[in-house]
PDB file of C-alpha atoms in Angstrom:
ATOM      1  CA  MET A 291       0.000   0.000   0.000  1.00 63.00           C
ATOM      2  CA  PHE A 292       1.088   3.546  -0.631  1.00 87.00           C
ATOM      3  CA  PRO A 293       1.218   6.177   2.125  1.00 93.00           C
ATOM      4  CA  PHE A 294      -1.867   8.335   2.585  1.00 95.00           C
ATOM      5  CA  ARG A 295      -3.321  10.738   5.124  1.00 96.00           C
ATOM      6  CA  PHE A 296      -6.221   9.409   7.220  1.00 96.00           C
ATOM      7  CA  ASP A 297      -8.693  11.795   8.878  1.00 96.00           C
ATOM      8  CA  VAL A 298     -11.993  11.426  10.693  1.00 96.00           C
ATOM      9  CA  ALA A 299     -14.557  14.010   9.623  1.00 96.00           C
ATOM     10  CA  ALA A 300     -15.579  16.169  12.570  1.00 95.00           C
ATOM     11  CA  ASP A 301     -18.662  17.449  10.769  1.00 94.00           C
ATOM     12  CA  GLU A 302     -20.312  17.739   7.364  1.00 91.00           C
ATOM     13  CA  ASP A 303     -18.393  20.884   6.384  1.00 94.00           C
ATOM     14  CA  ALA A 304     -15.044  19.215   7.097  1.00 95.00           C
ATOM     15  CA  ALA A 305     -16.046  16.191   5.031  1.00 94.00           C
ATOM     16  CA  LEU A 306     -17.224  18.321   2.098  1.00 93.00           C
ATOM     17  CA  THR A 307     -14.071  20.454   2.192  1.00 96.00           C
ATOM     18  CA  ALA A 308     -11.894  17.356   2.190  1.00 96.00           C
ATOM     19  CA  GLY A 309     -13.848  15.895  -0.733  1.00 95.00           C
ATOM     20  CA  ALA A 310     -13.496  19.123  -2.689  1.00 96.00           C
ATOM     21  CA  GLU A 311      -9.738  18.869  -2.129  1.00 96.00           C
ATOM     22  CA  GLY A 312      -9.674  15.364  -3.630  1.00 96.00           C
ATOM     23  CA  ALA A 313     -10.014  13.139  -0.554  1.00 96.00           C
ATOM     24  CA  ARG A 314     -11.835   9.827  -0.822  1.00 95.00           C
ATOM     25  CA  TYR A 315     -14.531   8.938   1.697  1.00 94.00           C
ATOM     26  CA  LEU A 316     -14.513   5.820   3.820  1.00 93.00           C
ATOM     27  CA  ALA A 317     -17.842   4.593   5.190  1.00 88.00           C
ATOM     28  CA  GLY A 318     -19.551   1.326   5.992  1.00 81.00           C
ATOM     29  CA  GLY A 319     -19.814  -1.007   3.038  1.00 73.00           C
ATOM     30  CA  THR A 320     -17.186   0.675   0.884  1.00 78.00           C
ATOM     31  CA  THR A 321     -14.546  -1.350  -0.909  1.00 89.00           C
ATOM     32  CA  LEU A 322     -12.035   1.480  -0.895  1.00 92.00           C
ATOM     33  CA  VAL A 323      -9.551  -0.371   1.324  1.00 88.00           C
ATOM     34  CA  ASP A 324      -9.630  -3.421  -0.946  1.00 91.00           C
ATOM     35  CA  LEU A 325      -9.132  -1.246  -4.012  1.00 92.00           C
ATOM     36  CA  MET A 326      -6.218   0.484  -2.312  1.00 92.00           C
ATOM     37  CA  ARG A 327      -4.671  -2.845  -1.379  1.00 91.00           C
ATOM     38  CA  HIS A 328      -4.724  -3.881  -5.043  1.00 92.00           C
ATOM     39  CA  THR A 329      -3.493  -0.412  -6.151  1.00 92.00           C
ATOM     40  CA  VAL A 330      -6.656   0.240  -8.153  1.00 94.00           C
ATOM     41  CA  GLU A 331      -7.204   3.323  -5.992  1.00 93.00           C
ATOM     42  CA  ARG A 332      -4.299   5.404  -4.673  1.00 95.00           C
ATOM     43  CA  PRO A 333      -5.772   8.390  -2.831  1.00 95.00           C
ATOM     44  CA  ASP A 334      -3.499  10.838  -1.029  1.00 96.00           C
ATOM     45  CA  ARG A 335      -6.129  11.343   1.658  1.00 97.00           C
ATOM     46  CA  VAL A 336      -8.925   9.206   3.110  1.00 96.00           C
ATOM     47  CA  VAL A 337     -11.671  10.674   5.288  1.00 96.00           C
ATOM     48  CA  ASP A 338     -13.776   8.471   7.560  1.00 95.00           C
ATOM     49  CA  VAL A 339     -17.384   9.709   7.543  1.00 93.00           C
ATOM     50  CA  ASN A 340     -18.863   6.930   9.709  1.00 91.00           C
ATOM     51  CA  GLY A 341     -19.249   9.283  12.676  1.00 91.00           C
ATOM     52  CA  LEU A 342     -21.482  11.734  10.826  1.00 90.00           C
ATOM     53  CA  PRO A 343     -25.162  11.603  11.773  1.00 86.00           C
ATOM     54  CA  TYR A 344     -26.457  10.237   8.469  1.00 78.00           C
ATOM     55  CA  ARG A 345     -28.259   6.962   8.907  1.00 76.00           C
ATOM     56  CA  GLY A 346     -31.073   6.790   6.433  1.00 77.00           C
ATOM     57  CA  ILE A 347     -32.931   7.910   3.357  1.00 80.00           C
ATOM     58  CA  ASP A 348     -35.516  10.684   3.389  1.00 83.00           C
ATOM     59  CA  LEU A 349     -37.701  10.841   0.289  1.00 86.00           C
ATOM     60  CA  SER A 350     -40.270  13.552  -0.313  1.00 89.00           C
ATOM     61  CA  ALA A 351     -41.975  14.968  -3.392  1.00 90.00           C
ATOM     62  CA  THR A 352     -39.198  17.498  -3.927  1.00 91.00           C
ATOM     63  CA  ARG A 353     -35.999  15.849  -2.683  1.00 88.00           C
ATOM     64  CA  LEU A 354     -34.033  12.717  -1.967  1.00 86.00           C
ATOM     65  CA  ARG A 355     -31.679  12.917   0.979  1.00 78.00           C
ATOM     66  CA  VAL A 356     -29.311  10.074   1.754  1.00 76.00           C
TER      67      VAL A 356
END
């Protein structure tokens, strides 16, 4: 594996800023670690978003929020 920076997102803004800077997100059910192990993915930065309070899907007539 190649070296990378690992961060835990403190809040939504931190996660979005990191993503805008090119970070890849790590959350439950992702295969990012496997892809990194096989050098398919080589991100410089990985941000864990498991601690953010998003746990469901909200569907209304005007929006879909995951």
